[in-house]
Coordinates of C-alpha atoms in Angstrom, one line a residue:
M243 CA 0.0 0.0 0.0
A244 CA 1.6 3.2 -1.1
I245 CA 0.9 6.0 1.3
R246 CA 2.6 9.4 1.4
I247 CA 3.5 9.8 5.1
C248 CA 3.1 13.2 6.8
D249 CA 5.0 13.7 10.0
M250 CA 2.7 16.0 11.9
H251 CA 4.8 16.5 15.0
C252 CA 8.5 17.5 14.8
H253 CA 10.9 20.2 15.9
I254 CA 13.0 20.7 12.9
L255 CA 12.9 24.5 12.4
P256 CA 16.4 26.0 13.1
G257 CA 17.3 27.7 16.4
I258 CA 13.7 28.3 17.6
D259 CA 13.3 25.8 20.4
D260 CA 15.1 22.7 21.7
G261 CA 15.0 21.0 18.3
A262 CA 17.4 21.6 15.3
Q263 CA 19.9 24.2 16.3
D264 CA 20.8 25.6 12.8
M265 CA 19.8 25.2 9.2
D266 CA 22.4 22.5 8.4
E267 CA 20.8 20.3 11.2
T268 CA 17.4 21.1 9.9
M269 CA 18.2 20.0 6.4
A270 CA 20.1 16.9 7.6
A271 CA 16.9 15.9 9.5
L272 CA 14.7 16.5 6.6
H273 CA 16.9 14.4 4.3
E274 CA 16.7 11.6 6.8
A275 CA 13.0 12.0 7.0
Y276 CA 12.7 11.7 3.2
E277 CA 14.9 8.6 3.3
Q278 CA 12.6 7.0 5.8
G279 CA 9.5 7.5 3.7
I280 CA 8.2 10.9 4.9
R281 CA 6.9 13.2 2.2
A282 CA 5.3 16.0 4.2
V283 CA 6.0 17.7 7.5
I284 CA 4.1 20.0 9.9
A285 CA 6.8 21.8 11.8
T286 CA 5.6 22.2 15.4
P287 CA 8.1 24.3 17.5
H288 CA 7.2 24.5 21.1
Y289 CA 5.1 27.3 22.6
Y290 CA 5.8 27.2 26.3
P291 CA 5.1 30.3 28.4
E292 CA 8.2 32.1 29.6
K293 CA 10.5 29.5 28.0
Y294 CA 9.7 29.2 24.2
E295 CA 7.5 31.9 22.9
P296 CA 8.2 32.3 19.1
D297 CA 5.7 34.4 17.3
G298 CA 3.8 33.1 14.3
S299 CA 5.5 35.5 11.8
T300 CA 9.0 34.2 12.9
I301 CA 7.9 30.6 12.4
R302 CA 6.5 31.3 9.0
Q303 CA 9.6 33.2 7.9
L304 CA 11.8 30.3 9.1
L305 CA 9.6 27.9 7.2
Q306 CA 10.0 29.8 4.0
Q307 CA 13.8 29.8 4.4
V308 CA 13.7 26.0 4.9
K309 CA 11.4 25.6 1.8
L310 CA 13.9 27.6 -0.2
R311 CA 16.8 25.3 0.9
C312 CA 14.6 22.3 0.0
R313 CA 14.2 23.6 -3.5
E314 CA 17.9 24.3 -3.8
E315 CA 18.7 20.8 -2.6
Q316 CA 16.0 19.3 -4.7
L317 CA 14.3 17.7 -1.7
D318 CA 10.7 17.1 -2.6
I319 CA 9.0 17.3 0.8
R320 CA 6.0 19.5 1.6
L321 CA 6.3 21.8 4.7
Y322 CA 3.6 23.3 6.8
A323 CA 3.6 25.6 9.9
G324 CA 2.2 24.6 13.3
Q325 CA 3.2 24.6 17.0
E326 CA 3.1 22.2 19.9
C327 CA 1.4 24.3 22.5
F328 CA 1.7 23.8 26.3
G329 CA -1.8 23.6 27.7
Y330 CA -2.6 26.4 30.1
S331 CA -5.5 28.8 30.8
G332 CA -4.3 31.6 28.5
L333 CA -3.8 29.4 25.4
V334 CA -7.2 30.1 23.7
D335 CA -6.6 33.9 23.9
K336 CA -3.2 33.4 22.3
L337 CA -4.7 31.3 19.5
N338 CA -7.5 33.8 18.9
R339 CA -5.0 36.6 18.6
G340 CA -2.8 34.6 16.2
E341 CA 0.1 34.7 18.5
V342 CA 0.3 30.9 18.7
L343 CA -0.2 28.8 15.6
T344 CA -2.7 26.0 14.9
M345 CA -1.8 23.1 12.7
A346 CA -1.3 24.1 9.1
G347 CA -3.7 27.0 9.4
S348 CA -6.6 24.8 10.6
R349 CA -8.6 24.8 13.8
Y350 CA -6.6 21.8 15.1
V351 CA -4.2 22.5 18.0
L352 CA -1.4 20.2 19.0
T353 CA -1.4 20.4 22.8
E354 CA 1.0 19.0 25.4
F355 CA 1.1 18.9 29.2
S356 CA 3.7 18.0 31.9
P357 CA 4.0 14.2 32.2
D358 CA 2.9 14.3 35.8
C359 CA 0.0 16.7 35.3
A360 CA -3.4 15.9 36.9
Y361 CA -6.2 14.4 34.7
A362 CA -8.4 17.3 35.8
Q363 CA -6.0 19.8 34.2
I364 CA -6.0 17.9 30.9
Q365 CA -9.8 17.9 30.9
Q366 CA -10.1 21.5 31.8
I367 CA -7.7 22.9 29.1
L368 CA -9.0 20.6 26.4
T369 CA -12.5 21.7 27.2
L370 CA -11.5 25.4 27.0
L371 CA -10.0 24.7 23.6
Q372 CA -13.2 23.0 22.4
Q373 CA -15.4 25.8 23.7
G374 CA -13.2 28.2 21.8
G375 CA -13.9 26.4 18.6
Y376 CA -10.7 24.5 18.3
Y377 CA -10.0 20.7 17.8
P378 CA -7.4 19.6 20.3
I379 CA -4.8 16.9 19.5
L380 CA -3.3 15.5 22.6
A381 CA 0.4 15.3 21.9
H382 CA 2.2 12.0 22.8
F383 CA -0.7 11.0 25.0
E384 CA 1.2 7.9 26.2
R385 CA 3.4 10.1 28.3
Y386 CA 0.9 11.2 30.9
E387 CA 0.9 9.3 34.1
C388 CA -2.7 10.2 34.7
L389 CA -3.7 8.3 31.6
E390 CA -2.5 4.9 32.9
H391 CA -6.2 4.2 33.4
E392 CA -7.5 3.3 30.0
E393 CA -11.0 4.4 30.8
R394 CA -9.7 8.0 30.9
I395 CA -8.2 7.6 27.4
Q396 CA -11.6 6.4 26.1
E397 CA -13.3 9.2 27.9
L398 CA -11.1 11.7 26.0
K399 CA -11.9 10.0 22.7
N400 CA -15.6 10.0 23.4
R401 CA -15.3 13.8 23.8
G402 CA -13.7 14.2 20.4
I403 CA -10.1 14.6 21.5
L404 CA -7.6 13.3 18.9
L405 CA -4.8 11.2 20.4
Q406 CA -1.3 11.4 18.9
M407 CA 1.4 8.8 19.6
N408 CA 5.1 9.0 19.0
Y409 CA 6.7 6.6 16.6
D410 CA 9.2 5.4 19.2
T411 CA 6.6 4.5 21.7
F412 CA 5.4 1.1 20.5
L413 CA 8.9 -0.1 19.6
K414 CA 10.8 0.7 22.8
K415 CA 10.1 0.6 26.6
P416 CA 12.0 3.4 28.3
G417 CA 10.4 4.8 31.4
W418 CA 6.6 5.1 31.1
F419 CA 6.3 3.4 27.7
R420 CA 4.3 0.2 27.9
K421 CA 5.0 -1.3 24.5
S422 CA 2.4 -4.1 24.3
Q423 CA -0.4 -1.7 25.5
W424 CA 0.5 0.9 22.9
Q425 CA 0.7 -1.6 20.1
K426 CA -2.8 -2.8 21.0
M427 CA -4.1 0.8 20.9
L428 CA -2.7 1.2 17.4
Q429 CA -4.3 -2.0 16.3
D430 CA -7.7 -1.3 17.8
G431 CA -7.9 2.2 16.4
T432 CA -7.5 4.1 19.7
V433 CA -4.6 6.1 18.2
D434 CA -5.6 8.8 15.8
L435 CA -2.3 10.2 14.6
V436 CA 1.4 9.3 14.8
G437 CA 4.4 11.6 14.7
S438 CA 8.1 11.5 15.1
D439 CA 8.6 14.2 17.7
C440 CA 12.0 14.5 16.1
H441 CA 14.3 17.2 17.5
G442 CA 17.0 17.2 14.8
T443 CA 19.8 14.8 14.2
H444 CA 21.3 14.6 17.7
Y445 CA 18.4 14.7 20.3
R446 CA 15.5 12.5 19.2
P447 CA 16.6 11.9 15.6
Y448 CA 14.2 10.3 13.1
H449 CA 13.3 6.7 13.8
A450 CA 10.2 6.5 11.7
D451 CA 11.1 3.8 9.2
D452 CA 10.9 0.8 11.6
A453 CA 7.7 2.1 13.1
I454 CA 6.1 2.6 9.8
R455 CA 7.1 -0.9 8.7
W456 CA 5.6 -2.3 12.0
I457 CA 2.3 -0.5 11.4
R458 CA 2.1 -1.7 7.8
K459 CA 2.7 -5.2 8.9
N460 CA 0.6 -5.4 12.1
V461 CA -2.3 -2.9 11.7
D462 CA -5.5 -3.3 9.7
T463 CA -5.5 -1.5 6.4
E464 CA -8.4 0.7 7.2
I465 CA -6.9 1.8 10.5
Q466 CA -3.6 2.6 8.7
R467 CA -5.5 4.8 6.3
K468 CA -7.2 6.6 9.2
I469 CA -3.8 7.2 10.9
F470 CA -1.7 8.0 7.9
V471 CA -4.2 9.6 5.5
K472 CA -7.7 10.5 6.7
N473 CA -6.9 12.3 9.9
V474 CA -3.9 14.1 8.5
H475 CA -5.8 15.2 5.5
Q476 CA -8.5 16.6 7.7
I477 CA -5.9 18.9 9.2
L478 CA -4.3 19.9 5.9
R479 CA -7.6 20.5 4.3
K480 CA -8.9 22.4 7.3
E481 CA -11.9 20.1 7.7

């Protein structure tokens, strides 16, 4: 099955957060992404109050510079702007003012929390986003200790929250990763989106190829299409 993979969670813009530190590292990461089968990328630099606060115009300018380098190096990969936003009470206002970016100009918002955050905090912030007319995507949902109870994961899904898992999660078991559980959630359709969470070529480099092969071998075709095509296209088409 030929599917054009879009990496919808990565930190490859140069010098803007804890991801790629310069343009050379950005381009090396993108070439590696292409070699591993990725043909589109939504760049999602962190928005974290008082730590990483890049404005939307800076992100777009950097993205244009990266697009130019891709053309110069004949790297045929599509690039879109987004952000990974730390969930807090002021996020909706930031989004409304355009100071923080949604995913590829859509109403989808990639949202993260501290790994040890309370479940009530996740519920509260995601509810505020939905009330503001946004569609939350919970970034690397497997990281949150409060979601060890699977009924909470299902509760979020029932409320329309999209769940994003990192590629590394279901292949490795460091710390809070429970590999067999996450593999099952891919196979039963719990997971809505997968992303690399790549931070360049040194810290969290691309390891998408093994994960993509595992999904293609072990996950039902229709669920693959949902993860790789349908849900990503809804973001890119602003549906």
